[in-house]
XYZ file of C-alpha atoms in Angstrom:
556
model
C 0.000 0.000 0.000
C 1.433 3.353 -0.754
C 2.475 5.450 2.091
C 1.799 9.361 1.377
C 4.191 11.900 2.824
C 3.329 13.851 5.969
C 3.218 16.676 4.183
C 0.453 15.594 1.299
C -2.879 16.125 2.313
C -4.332 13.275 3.586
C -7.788 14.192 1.465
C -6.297 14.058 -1.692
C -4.651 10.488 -0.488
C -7.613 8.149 -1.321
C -8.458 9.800 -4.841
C -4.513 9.290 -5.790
C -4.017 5.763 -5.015
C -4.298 4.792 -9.295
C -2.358 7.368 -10.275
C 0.552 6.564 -7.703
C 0.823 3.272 -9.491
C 1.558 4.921 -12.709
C 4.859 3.212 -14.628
C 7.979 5.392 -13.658
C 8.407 5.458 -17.664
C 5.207 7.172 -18.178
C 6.045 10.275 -15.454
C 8.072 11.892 -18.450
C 5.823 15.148 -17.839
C 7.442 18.694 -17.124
C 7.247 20.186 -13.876
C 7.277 24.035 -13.079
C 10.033 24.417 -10.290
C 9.285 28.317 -9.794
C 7.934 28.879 -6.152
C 7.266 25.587 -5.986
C 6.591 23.907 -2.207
C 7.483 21.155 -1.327
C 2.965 20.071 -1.601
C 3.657 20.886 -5.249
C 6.448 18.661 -5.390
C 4.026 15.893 -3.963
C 1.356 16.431 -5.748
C 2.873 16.396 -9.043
C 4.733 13.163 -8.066
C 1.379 11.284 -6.150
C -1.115 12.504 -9.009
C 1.602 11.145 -11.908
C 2.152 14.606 -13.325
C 5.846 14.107 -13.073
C 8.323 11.725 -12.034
C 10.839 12.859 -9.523
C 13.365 12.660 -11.865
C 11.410 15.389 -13.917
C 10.936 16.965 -11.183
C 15.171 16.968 -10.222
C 15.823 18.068 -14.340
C 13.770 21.128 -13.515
C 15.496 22.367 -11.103
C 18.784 22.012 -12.586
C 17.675 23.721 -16.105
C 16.494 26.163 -14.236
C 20.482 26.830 -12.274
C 21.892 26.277 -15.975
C 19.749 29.211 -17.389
C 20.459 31.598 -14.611
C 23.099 30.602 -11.686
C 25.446 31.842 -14.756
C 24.073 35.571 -13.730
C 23.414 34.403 -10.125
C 26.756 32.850 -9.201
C 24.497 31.428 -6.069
C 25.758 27.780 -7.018
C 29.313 26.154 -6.983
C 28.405 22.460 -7.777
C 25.922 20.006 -8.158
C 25.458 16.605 -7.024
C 26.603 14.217 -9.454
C 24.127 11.806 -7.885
C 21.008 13.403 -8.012
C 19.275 12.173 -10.665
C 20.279 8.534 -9.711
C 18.815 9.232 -6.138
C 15.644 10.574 -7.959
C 15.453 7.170 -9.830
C 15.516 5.427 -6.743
C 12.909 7.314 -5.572
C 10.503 6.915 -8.489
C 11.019 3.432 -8.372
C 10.066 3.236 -4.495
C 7.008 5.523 -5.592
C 6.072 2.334 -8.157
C 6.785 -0.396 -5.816
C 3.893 1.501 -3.100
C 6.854 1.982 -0.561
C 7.167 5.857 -0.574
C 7.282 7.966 2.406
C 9.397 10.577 4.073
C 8.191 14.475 4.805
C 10.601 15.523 2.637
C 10.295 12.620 -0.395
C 11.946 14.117 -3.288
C 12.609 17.926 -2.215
C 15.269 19.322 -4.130
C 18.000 20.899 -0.898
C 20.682 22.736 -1.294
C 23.522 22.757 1.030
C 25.908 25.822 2.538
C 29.385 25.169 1.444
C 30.439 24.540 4.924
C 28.800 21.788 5.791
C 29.616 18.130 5.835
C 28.113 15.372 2.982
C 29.680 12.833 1.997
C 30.913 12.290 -2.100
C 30.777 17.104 -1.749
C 33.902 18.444 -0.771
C 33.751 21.128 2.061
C 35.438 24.347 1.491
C 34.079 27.249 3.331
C 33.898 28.318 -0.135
C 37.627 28.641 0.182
C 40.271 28.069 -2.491
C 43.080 26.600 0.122
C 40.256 24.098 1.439
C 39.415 22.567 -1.609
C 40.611 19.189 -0.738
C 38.874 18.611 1.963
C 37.080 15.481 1.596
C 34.337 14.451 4.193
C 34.218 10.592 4.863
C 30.331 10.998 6.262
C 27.190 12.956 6.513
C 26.632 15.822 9.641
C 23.836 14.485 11.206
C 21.477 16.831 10.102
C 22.439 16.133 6.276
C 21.659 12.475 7.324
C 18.413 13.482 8.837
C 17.133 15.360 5.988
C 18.041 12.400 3.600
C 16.448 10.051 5.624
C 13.291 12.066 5.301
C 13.474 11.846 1.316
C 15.494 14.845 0.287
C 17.698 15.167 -2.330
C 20.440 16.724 -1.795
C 21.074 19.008 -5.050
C 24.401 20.947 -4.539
C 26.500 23.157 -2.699
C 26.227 26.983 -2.440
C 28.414 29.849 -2.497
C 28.955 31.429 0.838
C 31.145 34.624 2.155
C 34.982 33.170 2.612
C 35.077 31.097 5.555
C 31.475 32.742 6.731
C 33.157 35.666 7.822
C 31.138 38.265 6.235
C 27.639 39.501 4.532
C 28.910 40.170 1.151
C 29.017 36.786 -0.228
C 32.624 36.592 -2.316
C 35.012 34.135 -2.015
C 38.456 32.693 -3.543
C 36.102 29.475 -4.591
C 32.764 31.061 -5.738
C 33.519 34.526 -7.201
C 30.975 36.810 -6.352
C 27.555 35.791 -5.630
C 24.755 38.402 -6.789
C 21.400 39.319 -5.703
C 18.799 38.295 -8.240
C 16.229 41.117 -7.375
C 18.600 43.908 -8.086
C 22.339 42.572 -9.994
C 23.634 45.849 -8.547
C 23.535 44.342 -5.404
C 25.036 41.651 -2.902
C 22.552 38.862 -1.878
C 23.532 39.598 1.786
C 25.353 36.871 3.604
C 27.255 34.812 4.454
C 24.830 32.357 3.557
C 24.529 34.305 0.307
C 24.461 31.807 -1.927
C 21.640 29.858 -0.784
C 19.626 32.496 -0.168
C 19.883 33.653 -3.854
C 19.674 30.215 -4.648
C 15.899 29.849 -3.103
C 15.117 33.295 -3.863
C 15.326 32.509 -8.016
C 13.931 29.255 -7.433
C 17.327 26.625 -7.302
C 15.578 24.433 -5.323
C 13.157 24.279 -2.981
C 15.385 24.569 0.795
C 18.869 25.687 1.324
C 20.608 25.167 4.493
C 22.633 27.847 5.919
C 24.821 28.815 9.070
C 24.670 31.963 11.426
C 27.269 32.849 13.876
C 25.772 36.513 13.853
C 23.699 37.322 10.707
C 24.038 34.981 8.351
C 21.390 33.206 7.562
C 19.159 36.176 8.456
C 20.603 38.737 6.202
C 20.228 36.291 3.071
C 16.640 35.721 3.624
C 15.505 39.439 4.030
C 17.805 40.291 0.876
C 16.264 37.187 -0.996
C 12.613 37.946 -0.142
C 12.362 34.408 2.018
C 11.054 33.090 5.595
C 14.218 31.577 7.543
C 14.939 30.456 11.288
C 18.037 30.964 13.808
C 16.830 28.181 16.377
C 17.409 28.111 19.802
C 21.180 27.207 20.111
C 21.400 23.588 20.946
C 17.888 22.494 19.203
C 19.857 21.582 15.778
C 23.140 19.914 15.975
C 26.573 21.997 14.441
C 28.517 19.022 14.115
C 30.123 18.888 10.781
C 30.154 22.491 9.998
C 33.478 24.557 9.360
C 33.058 26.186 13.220
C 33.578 29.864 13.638
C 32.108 30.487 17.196
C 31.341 27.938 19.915
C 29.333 30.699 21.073
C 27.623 32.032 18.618
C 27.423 29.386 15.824
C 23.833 28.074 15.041
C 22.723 26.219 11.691
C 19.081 26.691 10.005
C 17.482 26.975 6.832
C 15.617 29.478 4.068
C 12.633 28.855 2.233
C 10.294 30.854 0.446
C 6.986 29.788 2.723
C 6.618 29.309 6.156
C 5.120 25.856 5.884
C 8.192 24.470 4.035
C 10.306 26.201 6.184
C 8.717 24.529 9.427
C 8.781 20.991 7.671
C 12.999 21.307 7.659
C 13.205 23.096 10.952
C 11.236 19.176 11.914
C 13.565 17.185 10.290
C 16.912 19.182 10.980
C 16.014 19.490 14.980
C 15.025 15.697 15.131
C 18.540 14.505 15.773
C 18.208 15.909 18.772
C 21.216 14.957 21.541
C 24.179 14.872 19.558
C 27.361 13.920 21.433
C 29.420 15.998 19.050
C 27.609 19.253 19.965
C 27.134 19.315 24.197
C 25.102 22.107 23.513
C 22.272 19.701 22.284
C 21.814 18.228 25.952
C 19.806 21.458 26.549
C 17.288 20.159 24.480
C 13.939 20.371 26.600
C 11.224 17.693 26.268
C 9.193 20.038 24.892
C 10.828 20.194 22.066
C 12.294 17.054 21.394
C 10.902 15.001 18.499
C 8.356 18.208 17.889
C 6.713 19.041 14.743
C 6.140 22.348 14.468
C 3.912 22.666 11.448
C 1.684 22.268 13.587
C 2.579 25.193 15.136
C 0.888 26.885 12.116
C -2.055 26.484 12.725
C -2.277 26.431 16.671
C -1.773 29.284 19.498
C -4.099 33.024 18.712
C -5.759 32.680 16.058
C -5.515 36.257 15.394
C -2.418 38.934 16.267
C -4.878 40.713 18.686
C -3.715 41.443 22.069
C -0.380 39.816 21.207
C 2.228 42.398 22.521
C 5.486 42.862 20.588
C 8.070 45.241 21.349
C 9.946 47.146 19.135
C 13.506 47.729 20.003
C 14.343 51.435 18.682
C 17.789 51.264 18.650
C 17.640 48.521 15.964
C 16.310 51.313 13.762
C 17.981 53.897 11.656
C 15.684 56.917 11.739
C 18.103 59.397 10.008
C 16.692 59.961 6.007
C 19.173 58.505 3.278
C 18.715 56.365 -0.210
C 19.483 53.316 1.953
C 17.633 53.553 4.740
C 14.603 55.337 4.091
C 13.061 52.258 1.994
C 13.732 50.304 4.985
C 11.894 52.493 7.374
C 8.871 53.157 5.120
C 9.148 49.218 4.582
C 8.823 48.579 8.539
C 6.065 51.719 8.825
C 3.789 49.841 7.140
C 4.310 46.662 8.843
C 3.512 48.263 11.974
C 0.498 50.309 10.440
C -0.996 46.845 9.735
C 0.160 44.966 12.445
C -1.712 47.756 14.954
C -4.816 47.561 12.847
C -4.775 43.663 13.367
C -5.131 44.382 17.309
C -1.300 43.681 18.244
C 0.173 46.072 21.013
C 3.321 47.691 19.985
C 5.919 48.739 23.168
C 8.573 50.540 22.418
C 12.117 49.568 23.994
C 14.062 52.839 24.190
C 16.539 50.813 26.546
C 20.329 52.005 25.541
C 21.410 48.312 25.677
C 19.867 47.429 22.685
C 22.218 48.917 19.861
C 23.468 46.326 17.493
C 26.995 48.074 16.762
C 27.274 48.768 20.639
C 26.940 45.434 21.402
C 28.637 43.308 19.027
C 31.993 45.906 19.847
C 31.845 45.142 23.005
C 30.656 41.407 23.652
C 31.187 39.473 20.239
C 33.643 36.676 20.610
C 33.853 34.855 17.607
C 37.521 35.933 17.014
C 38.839 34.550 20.530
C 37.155 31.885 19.335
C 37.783 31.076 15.529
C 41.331 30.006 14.990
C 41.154 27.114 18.385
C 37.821 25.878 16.797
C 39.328 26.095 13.307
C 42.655 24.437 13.914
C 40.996 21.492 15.394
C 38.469 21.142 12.763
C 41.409 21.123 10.230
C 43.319 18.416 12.730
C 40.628 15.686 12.531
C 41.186 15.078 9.074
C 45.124 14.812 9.297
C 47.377 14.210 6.091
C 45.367 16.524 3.890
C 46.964 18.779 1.009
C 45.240 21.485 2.340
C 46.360 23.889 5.396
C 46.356 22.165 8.745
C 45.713 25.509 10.619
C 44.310 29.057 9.686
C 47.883 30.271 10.508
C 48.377 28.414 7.370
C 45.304 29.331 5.239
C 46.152 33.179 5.997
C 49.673 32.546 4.778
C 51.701 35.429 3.072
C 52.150 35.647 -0.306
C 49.206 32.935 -1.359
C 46.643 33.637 -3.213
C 43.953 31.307 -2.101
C 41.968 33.754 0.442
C 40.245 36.691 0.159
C 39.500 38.886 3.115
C 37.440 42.423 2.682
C 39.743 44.989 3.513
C 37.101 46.322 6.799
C 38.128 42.548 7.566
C 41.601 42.509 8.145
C 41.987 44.075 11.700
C 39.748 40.897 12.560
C 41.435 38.302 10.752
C 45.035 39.176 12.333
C 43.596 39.290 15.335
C 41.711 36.110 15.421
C 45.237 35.015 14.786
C 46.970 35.293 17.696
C 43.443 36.018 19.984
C 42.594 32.748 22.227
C 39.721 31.720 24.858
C 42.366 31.953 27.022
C 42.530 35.869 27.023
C 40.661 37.966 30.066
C 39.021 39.811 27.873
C 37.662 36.905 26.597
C 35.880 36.412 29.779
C 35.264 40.093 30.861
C 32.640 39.763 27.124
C 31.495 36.598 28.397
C 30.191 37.817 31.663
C 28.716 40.543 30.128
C 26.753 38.360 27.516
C 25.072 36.795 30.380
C 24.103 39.928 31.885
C 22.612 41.082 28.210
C 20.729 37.505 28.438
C 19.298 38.379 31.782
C 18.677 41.972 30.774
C 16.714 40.606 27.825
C 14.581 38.414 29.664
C 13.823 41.241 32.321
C 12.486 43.310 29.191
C 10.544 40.653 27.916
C 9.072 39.611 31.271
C 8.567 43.576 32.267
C 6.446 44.305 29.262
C 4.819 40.877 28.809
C 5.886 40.242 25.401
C 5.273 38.100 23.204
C 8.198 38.537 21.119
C 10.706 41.742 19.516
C 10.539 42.991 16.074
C 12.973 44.873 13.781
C 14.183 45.246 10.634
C 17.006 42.585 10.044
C 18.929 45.547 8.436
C 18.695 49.188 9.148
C 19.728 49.832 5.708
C 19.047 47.707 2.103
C 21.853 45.062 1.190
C 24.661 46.817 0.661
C 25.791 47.449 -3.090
C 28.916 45.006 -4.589
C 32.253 46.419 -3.990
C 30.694 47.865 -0.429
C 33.558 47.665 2.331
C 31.001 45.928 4.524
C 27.250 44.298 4.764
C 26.439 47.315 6.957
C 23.797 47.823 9.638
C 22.698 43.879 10.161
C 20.805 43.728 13.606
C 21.582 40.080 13.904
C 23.970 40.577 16.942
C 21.072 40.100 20.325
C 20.116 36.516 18.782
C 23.588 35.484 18.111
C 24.944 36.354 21.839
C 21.995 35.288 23.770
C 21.123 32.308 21.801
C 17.283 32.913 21.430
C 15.469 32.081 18.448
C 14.484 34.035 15.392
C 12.245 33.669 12.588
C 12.443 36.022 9.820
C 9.842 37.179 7.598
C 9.167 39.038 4.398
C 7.918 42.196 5.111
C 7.924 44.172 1.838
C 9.964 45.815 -1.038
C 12.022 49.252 -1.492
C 10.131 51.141 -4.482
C 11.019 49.961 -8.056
C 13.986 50.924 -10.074
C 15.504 50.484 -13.042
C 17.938 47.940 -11.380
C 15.158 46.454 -8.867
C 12.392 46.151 -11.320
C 10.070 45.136 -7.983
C 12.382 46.720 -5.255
C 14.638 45.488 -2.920
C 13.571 43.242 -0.558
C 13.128 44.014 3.276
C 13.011 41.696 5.747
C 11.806 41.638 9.435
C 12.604 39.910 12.435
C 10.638 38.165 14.961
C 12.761 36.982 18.218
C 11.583 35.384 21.018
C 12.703 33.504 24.090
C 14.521 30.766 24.524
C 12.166 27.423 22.885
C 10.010 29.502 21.488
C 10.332 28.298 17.972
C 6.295 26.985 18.000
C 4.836 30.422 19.287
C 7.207 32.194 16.820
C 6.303 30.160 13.874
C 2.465 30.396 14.789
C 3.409 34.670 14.856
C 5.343 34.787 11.858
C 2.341 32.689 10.019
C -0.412 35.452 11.028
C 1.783 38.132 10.158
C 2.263 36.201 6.490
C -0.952 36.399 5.941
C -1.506 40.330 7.359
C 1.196 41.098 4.679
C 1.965 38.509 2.186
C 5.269 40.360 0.953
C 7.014 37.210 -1.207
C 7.220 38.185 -4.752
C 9.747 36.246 -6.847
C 12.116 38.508 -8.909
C 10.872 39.385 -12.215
C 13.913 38.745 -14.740
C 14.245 34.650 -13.369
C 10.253 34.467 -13.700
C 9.568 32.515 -17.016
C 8.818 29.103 -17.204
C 12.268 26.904 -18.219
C 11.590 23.848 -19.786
C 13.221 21.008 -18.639
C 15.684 18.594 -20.138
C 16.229 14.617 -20.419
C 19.588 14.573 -18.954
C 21.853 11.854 -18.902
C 23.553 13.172 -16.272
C 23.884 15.756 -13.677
C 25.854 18.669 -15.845
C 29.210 20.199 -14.116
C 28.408 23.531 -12.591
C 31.779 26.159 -12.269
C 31.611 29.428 -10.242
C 32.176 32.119 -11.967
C 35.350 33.202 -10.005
C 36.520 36.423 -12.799
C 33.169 38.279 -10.313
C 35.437 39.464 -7.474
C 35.105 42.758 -7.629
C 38.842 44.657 -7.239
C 37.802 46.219 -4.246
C 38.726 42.525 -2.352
C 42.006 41.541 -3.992
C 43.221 37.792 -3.132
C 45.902 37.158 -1.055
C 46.169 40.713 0.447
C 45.303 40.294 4.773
């Protein structure tokens, strides 16, 4: 008997059972890939409008036509379409099942799979060769997914702009003047022009965030310690927290299901925090459960996360957020305003971020567990003089040289420790003195920075990446048109909460979806692309000519 996803709606199940049977052979439809969900996916495949081979092909005609302007993709599986054969032929055989049964994924280039090198999307790290999955990339394959490729990312994660020595310069596709925000920059550009249908990415302070505001896409920073970091090139102890973009909210709570169900994970201590209420959870559910409505819910709205001065840049952003919270006070919310000094994002990360006490420790012994290896066995050696294999933004240098010699062992390393525990205790005083439900602001004071820019400026990422509460991002609406953002630039707003709130957030984030339904795909990727009978999965090459002067390799 065939077994229907979780995700396909169990009344369309009985009236599909013939067509399910269909011959793999006959499934030689086409499939439309843009915006599709991952219920599209299933419905095409349980309905025998496509085979999920068809279904792969699109996808990867689609990064053929346009990752050559994009630059969001820097390979593809070679086994994809002989993973979607498996699957069609477990789809004719009755024995299909999995929430995520033949959803195209694509992978941040800093995280372990097996048969993909990982790079950090650096040149010197190229031979890096993982023998086995991360757990999560296990998890979501053992829920169906196919894991498509790997995507472009800021070198080594360390920044919003998205370039790197192996990718080239990753663009944004809703305005090709601009950087798709980062550094999970790649994948967000990836979902927003329809790549595939998920992308992982990482976030040690903004970067999964800042992707999926630029990209026009819903995205989560869990709860650090509800989805396991082993296998990913480690920045921050910290601050480090993995997650994924979509462009809905229900897609986006189906891999926040599968990624948090490893659960305890020896290799990551900070998993043991895991409460039982959130172990094994599925919080799609939390769609649909909670207020039904936004009124009465009270949200504060931290002012020093905004830039009220007038500019080009910021303006858009403001009227953007304006709206958002004209709509969201004619819905019935209550909006408190934080004037508190402690929150201001610059403030705070200058005086309490720690990544680079922690990155070169957590880096050297990343590079030691796979001794041997052609490639540098310590970021003393990747940030060698005279090679050419790096590239650092020149705002980046101070930090790089002194992540280099900077160690966990330092007193100011502690003096910024203590202090991020009294910023989480002065967090949870503000939530519990105004009864809030949960914060808003814009994930960026300012629109994504242009290419060339000397830094992804204004990011507001910093409070969630110290204090390691959760965040779910939202669409919340466009800069006006222009002749290089033909629909605007997308804005993005976030919704934090405290800690294991993920199923309260998601069931916020849903209403204010539907208050303003922002997602609009961009205009010059939005034509149907025909998909092809492929023998195999093509070679995709970065385009690595795209780094703009202003970051010159080899130059720290």
């Amino acid at each position: 008997m065939v077994r229907f996803p979780a995700t396909f709606p169990a009344f369309q199940a009985l009236a599909l059972l013939s067509a399910s049977a269909t011959s793999v052979s006959a499934l030689d439809g086409s499939f439309d890939s843009r915006e599709a969900t991952i219920d599209s996916v299933h419905n095409a495949l349980f309905t025998g409008l496509a085979s999920c081979r068809t279904v792969v092909s699109s996808f990867i005609a689609r990064i053929e036509a346009y990752n050559p302007t994009v630059n969001a993709i820097i390979a593809l599986n070679p086994q994809a379409l002989n993973i979607a054969d498996e699957i069609d032929a477990q789809i004719a055989s009755g024995n299909s099942t999995g929430a995520l049964l033949c959803i195209p994924v694509l992978l941040k280039d800093n995280y372990d799979a097996a048969g993909m090198n990982t790079t950090g999307a650096s040149r010197a790290l190229v031979n890096n060769r993982p023998l086995v999955d991360a757990p999560t990339v296990k998890a979501l394959k053992d829920a169906g997914a196919i894991i498509l490729g790997k995507t472009n990312l800021h070198e080594m994660a360390l920044e919003g702009i998205s370039v790197s020595s192996l990718g080239g310069q990753t663009i944004n596709p809703y305005d090709l003047t601009r950087t798709p925000g980062g550094s999970s920059g790649g994948s967000g550009a990836a979902i927003g022009a329809s790549f595939a249908i998920l992308a992982t990415g990482t976030d040690t302070v903004n970067s999964l965030r800042s992707p999926a505001s630029a990209n026009a896409l819903f995205s989560f920073r869990p709860t650090r310690g509800l989805i396991s970091r082993a296998g990913v090139i480690p920045i921050s102890h910290t601050q480090d927290t993995l997650g994924a973009m979509a462009r809905t909210l229900k897609d986006l709570t189906v891999a926040l299901t599968v990624m948090s169900s490893v659960g305890y994970d020896p290799k990551d201590n900070d998993t043991a925090a895991i409460p039982p209420s959130a172990r094994g959870r599925d919080y799609s559910s939390d769609l649909y459960s909670g207020p039904r409505s936004l009124r009465g819910l009270r949200f504060g709205l931290l002012d020093g996360f905004w830039n009220h001065s007038a500019s080009l840049e910021t303006t858009p952003v403001n009227n953007v957020m304006q709206a958002m919270l004209t709509e969201l006070r004619a819905a019935g919310a209550v909006l408190v305003n934080i004037t508190d000094p402690r929150y201001n994002a610059p403030a705070i990360a200058g005086a309490l971020d720690v990544q680079r006490y922690e990155y070169r420790e957590l880096v050297d012994a990343y590079l030691a567990a796979t001794p041997g290896s052609p490639r540098p066995q310590t970021l003393k050696e990747l940030y060698a003089p005279g090679d050419k294999d790096f590239v650092v933004l020149p705002s980046g240098y101070e930090y790089v040289t002194t992540s280099l010699v900077s160690s966990t062992g330092n007193s100011s390393y502690f003096a910024r420790q203590r202090g991020i525990q009294t910023l989480k205790q002065a967090l949870e005083a503000t939530f519990a003195a105004n009864d809030l439900d949960a914060v808003i602001y814009p994930e960026q004071k300012n629109l994504v920075v242009k290419i060339g820019a000397a830094s992804q400026a204004g990011r507001n990422g910093i409070l969630a990446a110290l204090t390691g509460v959760p965040v779910v991002v939202v669409p919340a609406g466009f800069s006006e048109p222009s002749e290089e953002a033909p629909v605007g630039v997308p804005v993005g707003m976030e919704i934090l909460g405290r800690p294991w709130s993920e199923g309260a957030l998601l069931g916020i984030a849903r209403r204010v979806a539907e208050l303003v339904p922002a997602r609009r795909m961009p205009p010059w990727v939005d034509r149907f692309v025909e998909g092809k009978r492929y023998e195999s999965v093509p070679v995709v090459k970065p385009d690595t000519t795209r780094i703009p002067g202003a970051y010159p390799l080899g130059v720290l």
